[in-house]
Amino acid sequence: DMKFPIDIIFIGNSRIVAIYQNLQPPKEGQNLAIYRPAELSDTVLEINAGLSRKYDFKKGDYVKIDL
C-alpha cells in the first residue's frame, strides 16, 4: 500500500549492500515489483525518495542504528 515514492536501502553487517532509488508506487492493477540485493542483507530501510541521494549514501557505507 505504498502511496509515495521511496528509496530502499539494504544493509548487511552494518554496511549498505544495495540502494534502490526513487521507486514509484504501483499503478492500479500493476504487479508489485520485488527488489532484492545481490548480496546478503539483514536489515531494510525505507526512506522518502531522494534522501539517499541528498545525503550521498553509497554502497559500502557504514550504518549505525540506535534503538
PDB file of N, CA and C in Angstrom:
ATOM      1  N   ASP A   1       0.814  -1.200   0.000  1.00  0.00           N
ATOM      2  CA  ASP A   1       0.000   0.000   0.000  1.00  0.00           C
ATOM      3  C   ASP A   1       0.856   1.262   0.000  1.00  0.00           C
ATOM      4  N   MET A   2       1.961   1.219  -0.715  1.00  0.00           N
ATOM      5  CA  MET A   2       2.849   2.373  -0.799  1.00  0.00           C
ATOM      6  C   MET A   2       2.125   3.507  -1.523  1.00  0.00           C
ATOM      7  N   LYS A   3       2.133   4.698  -0.950  1.00  0.00           N
ATOM      8  CA  LYS A   3       1.391   5.835  -1.506  1.00  0.00           C
ATOM      9  C   LYS A   3       2.292   6.922  -2.084  1.00  0.00           C
ATOM     10  N   PHE A   4       3.604   6.836  -1.855  1.00  0.00           N
ATOM     11  CA  PHE A   4       4.524   7.876  -2.306  1.00  0.00           C
ATOM     12  C   PHE A   4       5.857   7.227  -2.665  1.00  0.00           C
ATOM     13  N   PRO A   5       6.689   7.881  -3.482  1.00  0.00           N
ATOM     14  CA  PRO A   5       7.972   7.318  -3.903  1.00  0.00           C
ATOM     15  C   PRO A   5       8.925   7.139  -2.708  1.00  0.00           C
ATOM     16  N   ILE A   6       9.722   6.080  -2.765  1.00  0.00           N
ATOM     17  CA  ILE A   6      10.672   5.794  -1.689  1.00  0.00           C
ATOM     18  C   ILE A   6      12.028   5.361  -2.258  1.00  0.00           C
ATOM     19  N   ASP A   7      13.026   5.399  -1.401  1.00  0.00           N
ATOM     20  CA  ASP A   7      14.317   4.756  -1.641  1.00  0.00           C
ATOM     21  C   ASP A   7      14.371   3.563  -0.692  1.00  0.00           C
ATOM     22  N   ILE A   8      14.896   2.452  -1.159  1.00  0.00           N
ATOM     23  CA  ILE A   8      15.072   1.271  -0.313  1.00  0.00           C
ATOM     24  C   ILE A   8      16.566   1.019  -0.165  1.00  0.00           C
ATOM     25  N   ILE A   9      17.001   0.908   1.086  1.00  0.00           N
ATOM     26  CA  ILE A   9      18.405   0.660   1.394  1.00  0.00           C
ATOM     27  C   ILE A   9      18.520  -0.690   2.086  1.00  0.00           C
ATOM     28  N   PHE A  10      19.282  -1.600   1.487  1.00  0.00           N
ATOM     29  CA  PHE A  10      19.532  -2.909   2.084  1.00  0.00           C
ATOM     30  C   PHE A  10      20.859  -2.845   2.832  1.00  0.00           C
ATOM     31  N   ILE A  11      20.857  -3.359   4.062  1.00  0.00           N
ATOM     32  CA  ILE A  11      22.026  -3.297   4.927  1.00  0.00           C
ATOM     33  C   ILE A  11      22.387  -4.701   5.381  1.00  0.00           C
ATOM     34  N   GLY A  12      23.658  -5.041   5.317  1.00  0.00           N
ATOM     35  CA  GLY A  12      24.155  -6.325   5.805  1.00  0.00           C
ATOM     36  C   GLY A  12      25.410  -6.109   6.621  1.00  0.00           C
ATOM     37  N   ASN A  13      25.442  -6.646   7.825  1.00  0.00           N
ATOM     38  CA  ASN A  13      26.599  -6.485   8.709  1.00  0.00           C
ATOM     39  C   ASN A  13      27.013  -5.019   8.855  1.00  0.00           C
ATOM     40  N   SER A  14      26.029  -4.159   9.035  1.00  0.00           N
ATOM     41  CA  SER A  14      26.239  -2.721   9.280  1.00  0.00           C
ATOM     42  C   SER A  14      26.837  -1.964   8.099  1.00  0.00           C
ATOM     43  N   ARG A  15      26.698  -2.501   6.895  1.00  0.00           N
ATOM     44  CA  ARG A  15      27.156  -1.826   5.678  1.00  0.00           C
ATOM     45  C   ARG A  15      26.028  -1.822   4.654  1.00  0.00           C
ATOM     46  N   ILE A  16      25.939  -0.759   3.879  1.00  0.00           N
ATOM     47  CA  ILE A  16      24.952  -0.713   2.797  1.00  0.00           C
ATOM     48  C   ILE A  16      25.403  -1.654   1.694  1.00  0.00           C
ATOM     49  N   VAL A  17      24.522  -2.590   1.316  1.00  0.00           N
ATOM     50  CA  VAL A  17      24.864  -3.547   0.256  1.00  0.00           C
ATOM     51  C   VAL A  17      24.127  -3.235  -1.050  1.00  0.00           C
ATOM     52  N   ALA A  18      23.042  -2.447  -0.988  1.00  0.00           N
ATOM     53  CA  ALA A  18      22.310  -2.064  -2.198  1.00  0.00           C
ATOM     54  C   ALA A  18      21.387  -0.895  -1.882  1.00  0.00           C
ATOM     55  N   ILE A  19      21.185  -0.040  -2.887  1.00  0.00           N
ATOM     56  CA  ILE A  19      20.249   1.071  -2.768  1.00  0.00           C
ATOM     57  C   ILE A  19      19.402   1.111  -4.040  1.00  0.00           C
ATOM     58  N   TYR A  20      18.098   1.124  -3.865  1.00  0.00           N
ATOM     59  CA  TYR A  20      17.160   1.323  -4.974  1.00  0.00           C
ATOM     60  C   TYR A  20      16.528   2.692  -4.754  1.00  0.00           C
ATOM     61  N   GLN A  21      16.674   3.573  -5.740  1.00  0.00           N
ATOM     62  CA  GLN A  21      16.243   4.954  -5.561  1.00  0.00           C
ATOM     63  C   GLN A  21      14.973   5.279  -6.346  1.00  0.00           C
ATOM     64  N   ASN A  22      14.201   6.189  -5.756  1.00  0.00           N
ATOM     65  CA  ASN A  22      13.026   6.775  -6.399  1.00  0.00           C
ATOM     66  C   ASN A  22      12.047   5.725  -6.937  1.00  0.00           C
ATOM     67  N   LEU A  23      11.709   4.773  -6.115  1.00  0.00           N
ATOM     68  CA  LEU A  23      10.748   3.738  -6.506  1.00  0.00           C
ATOM     69  C   LEU A  23       9.333   4.297  -6.389  1.00  0.00           C
ATOM     70  N   GLN A  24       8.594   4.190  -7.462  1.00  0.00           N
ATOM     71  CA  GLN A  24       7.262   4.771  -7.534  1.00  0.00           C
ATOM     72  C   GLN A  24       6.193   3.789  -7.036  1.00  0.00           C
ATOM     73  N   PRO A  25       5.102   4.307  -6.476  1.00  0.00           N
ATOM     74  CA  PRO A  25       4.010   3.424  -6.069  1.00  0.00           C
ATOM     75  C   PRO A  25       3.450   2.708  -7.297  1.00  0.00           C
ATOM     76  N   PRO A  26       2.992   1.474  -7.114  1.00  0.00           N
ATOM     77  CA  PRO A  26       2.411   0.760  -8.259  1.00  0.00           C
ATOM     78  C   PRO A  26       1.110   1.419  -8.699  1.00  0.00           C
ATOM     79  N   LYS A  27       0.862   1.350  -9.980  1.00  0.00           N
ATOM     80  CA  LYS A  27      -0.397   1.858 -10.518  1.00  0.00           C
ATOM     81  C   LYS A  27      -1.488   0.808 -10.326  1.00  0.00           C
ATOM     82  N   GLU A  28      -2.718   1.225 -10.373  1.00  0.00           N
ATOM     83  CA  GLU A  28      -3.868   0.335 -10.221  1.00  0.00           C
ATOM     84  C   GLU A  28      -3.740  -0.880 -11.151  1.00  0.00           C
ATOM     85  N   GLY A  29      -3.813  -2.084 -10.587  1.00  0.00           N
ATOM     86  CA  GLY A  29      -3.753  -3.319 -11.364  1.00  0.00           C
ATOM     87  C   GLY A  29      -2.352  -3.750 -11.763  1.00  0.00           C
ATOM     88  N   GLN A  30      -1.344  -2.976 -11.445  1.00  0.00           N
ATOM     89  CA  GLN A  30       0.041  -3.287 -11.803  1.00  0.00           C
ATOM     90  C   GLN A  30       0.605  -4.323 -10.829  1.00  0.00           C
ATOM     91  N   ASN A  31       1.366  -5.281 -11.350  1.00  0.00           N
ATOM     92  CA  ASN A  31       2.022  -6.259 -10.492  1.00  0.00           C
ATOM     93  C   ASN A  31       3.067  -5.561  -9.630  1.00  0.00           C
ATOM     94  N   LEU A  32       3.203  -6.017  -8.399  1.00  0.00           N
ATOM     95  CA  LEU A  32       4.184  -5.440  -7.497  1.00  0.00           C
ATOM     96  C   LEU A  32       5.588  -5.905  -7.867  1.00  0.00           C
ATOM     97  N   ALA A  33       6.512  -4.981  -7.915  1.00  0.00           N
ATOM     98  CA  ALA A  33       7.911  -5.314  -8.185  1.00  0.00           C
ATOM     99  C   ALA A  33       8.544  -5.867  -6.911  1.00  0.00           C
ATOM    100  N   ILE A  34       9.487  -6.766  -7.094  1.00  0.00           N
ATOM    101  CA  ILE A  34      10.233  -7.323  -5.968  1.00  0.00           C
ATOM    102  C   ILE A  34      11.676  -6.855  -6.099  1.00  0.00           C
ATOM    103  N   TYR A  35      12.179  -6.247  -5.044  1.00  0.00           N
ATOM    104  CA  TYR A  35      13.550  -5.739  -5.044  1.00  0.00           C
ATOM    105  C   TYR A  35      14.380  -6.578  -4.095  1.00  0.00           C
ATOM    106  N   ARG A  36      15.508  -7.073  -4.604  1.00  0.00           N
ATOM    107  CA  ARG A  36      16.417  -7.908  -3.811  1.00  0.00           C
ATOM    108  C   ARG A  36      17.847  -7.436  -4.054  1.00  0.00           C
ATOM    109  N   PRO A  37      18.638  -7.439  -3.006  1.00  0.00           N
ATOM    110  CA  PRO A  37      20.048  -7.075  -3.203  1.00  0.00           C
ATOM    111  C   PRO A  37      20.827  -8.271  -3.750  1.00  0.00           C
ATOM    112  N   ALA A  38      21.937  -7.993  -4.418  1.00  0.00           N
ATOM    113  CA  ALA A  38      22.793  -9.069  -4.927  1.00  0.00           C
ATOM    114  C   ALA A  38      23.557  -9.735  -3.794  1.00  0.00           C
ATOM    115  N   GLU A  39      23.743  -8.997  -2.691  1.00  0.00           N
ATOM    116  CA  GLU A  39      24.450  -9.528  -1.523  1.00  0.00           C
ATOM    117  C   GLU A  39      23.456  -9.762  -0.391  1.00  0.00           C
ATOM    118  N   LEU A  40      23.863 -10.574   0.581  1.00  0.00           N
ATOM    119  CA  LEU A  40      23.003 -10.833   1.726  1.00  0.00           C
ATOM    120  C   LEU A  40      22.790  -9.564   2.538  1.00  0.00           C
ATOM    121  N   SER A  41      21.576  -9.415   3.058  1.00  0.00           N
ATOM    122  CA  SER A  41      21.276  -8.282   3.930  1.00  0.00           C
ATOM    123  C   SER A  41      20.483  -8.790   5.127  1.00  0.00           C
ATOM    124  N   ASP A  42      20.571  -8.042   6.228  1.00  0.00           N
ATOM    125  CA  ASP A  42      19.809  -8.422   7.416  1.00  0.00           C
ATOM    126  C   ASP A  42      18.865  -7.309   7.862  1.00  0.00           C
ATOM    127  N   THR A  43      18.915  -6.165   7.161  1.00  0.00           N
ATOM    128  CA  THR A  43      18.077  -5.027   7.507  1.00  0.00           C
ATOM    129  C   THR A  43      17.674  -4.296   6.230  1.00  0.00           C
ATOM    130  N   VAL A  44      16.454  -3.787   6.223  1.00  0.00           N
ATOM    131  CA  VAL A  44      15.979  -2.972   5.101  1.00  0.00           C
ATOM    132  C   VAL A  44      15.460  -1.661   5.662  1.00  0.00           C
ATOM    133  N   LEU A  45      15.899  -0.567   5.058  1.00  0.00           N
ATOM    134  CA  LEU A  45      15.469   0.757   5.476  1.00  0.00           C
ATOM    135  C   LEU A  45      14.753   1.416   4.304  1.00  0.00           C
ATOM    136  N   GLU A  46      13.517   1.852   4.524  1.00  0.00           N
ATOM    137  CA  GLU A  46      12.754   2.567   3.503  1.00  0.00           C
ATOM    138  C   GLU A  46      12.664   4.029   3.932  1.00  0.00           C
ATOM    139  N   ILE A  47      13.063   4.918   3.020  1.00  0.00           N
ATOM    140  CA  ILE A  47      13.047   6.354   3.319  1.00  0.00           C
ATOM    141  C   ILE A  47      12.393   7.084   2.152  1.00  0.00           C
ATOM    142  N   ASN A  48      12.026   8.336   2.375  1.00  0.00           N
ATOM    143  CA  ASN A  48      11.434   9.132   1.302  1.00  0.00           C
ATOM    144  C   ASN A  48      12.390   9.187   0.112  1.00  0.00           C
ATOM    145  N   ALA A  49      11.807   9.118  -1.080  1.00  0.00           N
ATOM    146  CA  ALA A  49      12.604   9.164  -2.305  1.00  0.00           C
ATOM    147  C   ALA A  49      13.466  10.420  -2.327  1.00  0.00           C
ATOM    148  N   GLY A  50      14.699  10.257  -2.744  1.00  0.00           N
ATOM    149  CA  GLY A  50      15.618  11.371  -2.873  1.00  0.00           C
ATOM    150  C   GLY A  50      16.544  11.574  -1.692  1.00  0.00           C
ATOM    151  N   LEU A  51      16.189  11.015  -0.530  1.00  0.00           N
ATOM    152  CA  LEU A  51      17.026  11.225   0.643  1.00  0.00           C
ATOM    153  C   LEU A  51      18.366  10.498   0.541  1.00  0.00           C
ATOM    154  N   SER A  52      18.402   9.331  -0.099  1.00  0.00           N
ATOM    155  CA  SER A  52      19.686   8.625  -0.221  1.00  0.00           C
ATOM    156  C   SER A  52      20.654   9.423  -1.099  1.00  0.00           C
ATOM    157  N   ARG A  53      20.136  10.100  -2.091  1.00  0.00           N
ATOM    158  CA  ARG A  53      20.986  10.951  -2.938  1.00  0.00           C
ATOM    159  C   ARG A  53      21.351  12.241  -2.187  1.00  0.00           C
ATOM    160  N   LYS A  54      20.366  12.839  -1.504  1.00  0.00           N
ATOM    161  CA  LYS A  54      20.608  14.078  -0.758  1.00  0.00           C
ATOM    162  C   LYS A  54      21.731  13.906   0.261  1.00  0.00           C
ATOM    163  N   TYR A  55      21.735  12.771   0.953  1.00  0.00           N
ATOM    164  CA  TYR A  55      22.742  12.521   1.982  1.00  0.00           C
ATOM    165  C   TYR A  55      23.930  11.711   1.457  1.00  0.00           C
ATOM    166  N   ASP A  56      23.961  11.476   0.150  1.00  0.00           N
ATOM    167  CA  ASP A  56      25.089  10.829  -0.530  1.00  0.00           C
ATOM    168  C   ASP A  56      25.398   9.440   0.037  1.00  0.00           C
ATOM    169  N   PHE A  57      24.334   8.665   0.332  1.00  0.00           N
ATOM    170  CA  PHE A  57      24.543   7.285   0.764  1.00  0.00           C
ATOM    171  C   PHE A  57      25.085   6.475  -0.404  1.00  0.00           C
ATOM    172  N   LYS A  58      26.053   5.604  -0.108  1.00  0.00           N
ATOM    173  CA  LYS A  58      26.663   4.773  -1.146  1.00  0.00           C
ATOM    174  C   LYS A  58      26.809   3.347  -0.647  1.00  0.00           C
ATOM    175  N   LYS A  59      26.850   2.430  -1.596  1.00  0.00           N
ATOM    176  CA  LYS A  59      27.131   1.037  -1.266  1.00  0.00           C
ATOM    177  C   LYS A  59      28.463   0.985  -0.526  1.00  0.00           C
ATOM    178  N   GLY A  60      28.490   0.236   0.576  1.00  0.00           N
ATOM    179  CA  GLY A  60      29.698   0.093   1.372  1.00  0.00           C
ATOM    180  C   GLY A  60      29.749   1.028   2.566  1.00  0.00           C
ATOM    181  N   ASP A  61      28.879   2.055   2.588  1.00  0.00           N
ATOM    182  CA  ASP A  61      28.860   2.976   3.728  1.00  0.00           C
ATOM    183  C   ASP A  61      28.491   2.214   5.010  1.00  0.00           C
ATOM    184  N   TYR A  62      29.108   2.612   6.109  1.00  0.00           N
ATOM    185  CA  TYR A  62      28.812   2.042   7.423  1.00  0.00           C
ATOM    186  C   TYR A  62      27.500   2.639   7.940  1.00  0.00           C
ATOM    187  N   VAL A  63      26.689   1.789   8.564  1.00  0.00           N
ATOM    188  CA  VAL A  63      25.407   2.218   9.122  1.00  0.00           C
ATOM    189  C   VAL A  63      25.345   1.825  10.580  1.00  0.00           C
ATOM    190  N   LYS A  64      25.002   2.790  11.419  1.00  0.00           N
ATOM    191  CA  LYS A  64      24.789   2.519  12.834  1.00  0.00           C
ATOM    192  C   LYS A  64      23.334   2.845  13.151  1.00  0.00           C
ATOM    193  N   ILE A  65      22.615   1.880  13.667  1.00  0.00           N
ATOM    194  CA  ILE A  65      21.213   2.075  14.010  1.00  0.00           C
ATOM    195  C   ILE A  65      21.084   2.054  15.533  1.00  0.00           C
ATOM    196  N   ASP A  66      20.676   3.197  16.076  1.00  0.00           N
ATOM    197  CA  ASP A  66      20.440   3.293  17.521  1.00  0.00           C
ATOM    198  C   ASP A  66      18.959   3.063  17.780  1.00  0.00           C
ATOM    199  N   LEU A  67      18.679   2.170  18.685  1.00  0.00           N
ATOM    200  CA  LEU A  67      17.270   1.905  19.025  1.00  0.00           C
ATOM    201  C   LEU A  67      16.914   2.542  20.339  1.00  0.00           C
TER     202      LEU A  67
END
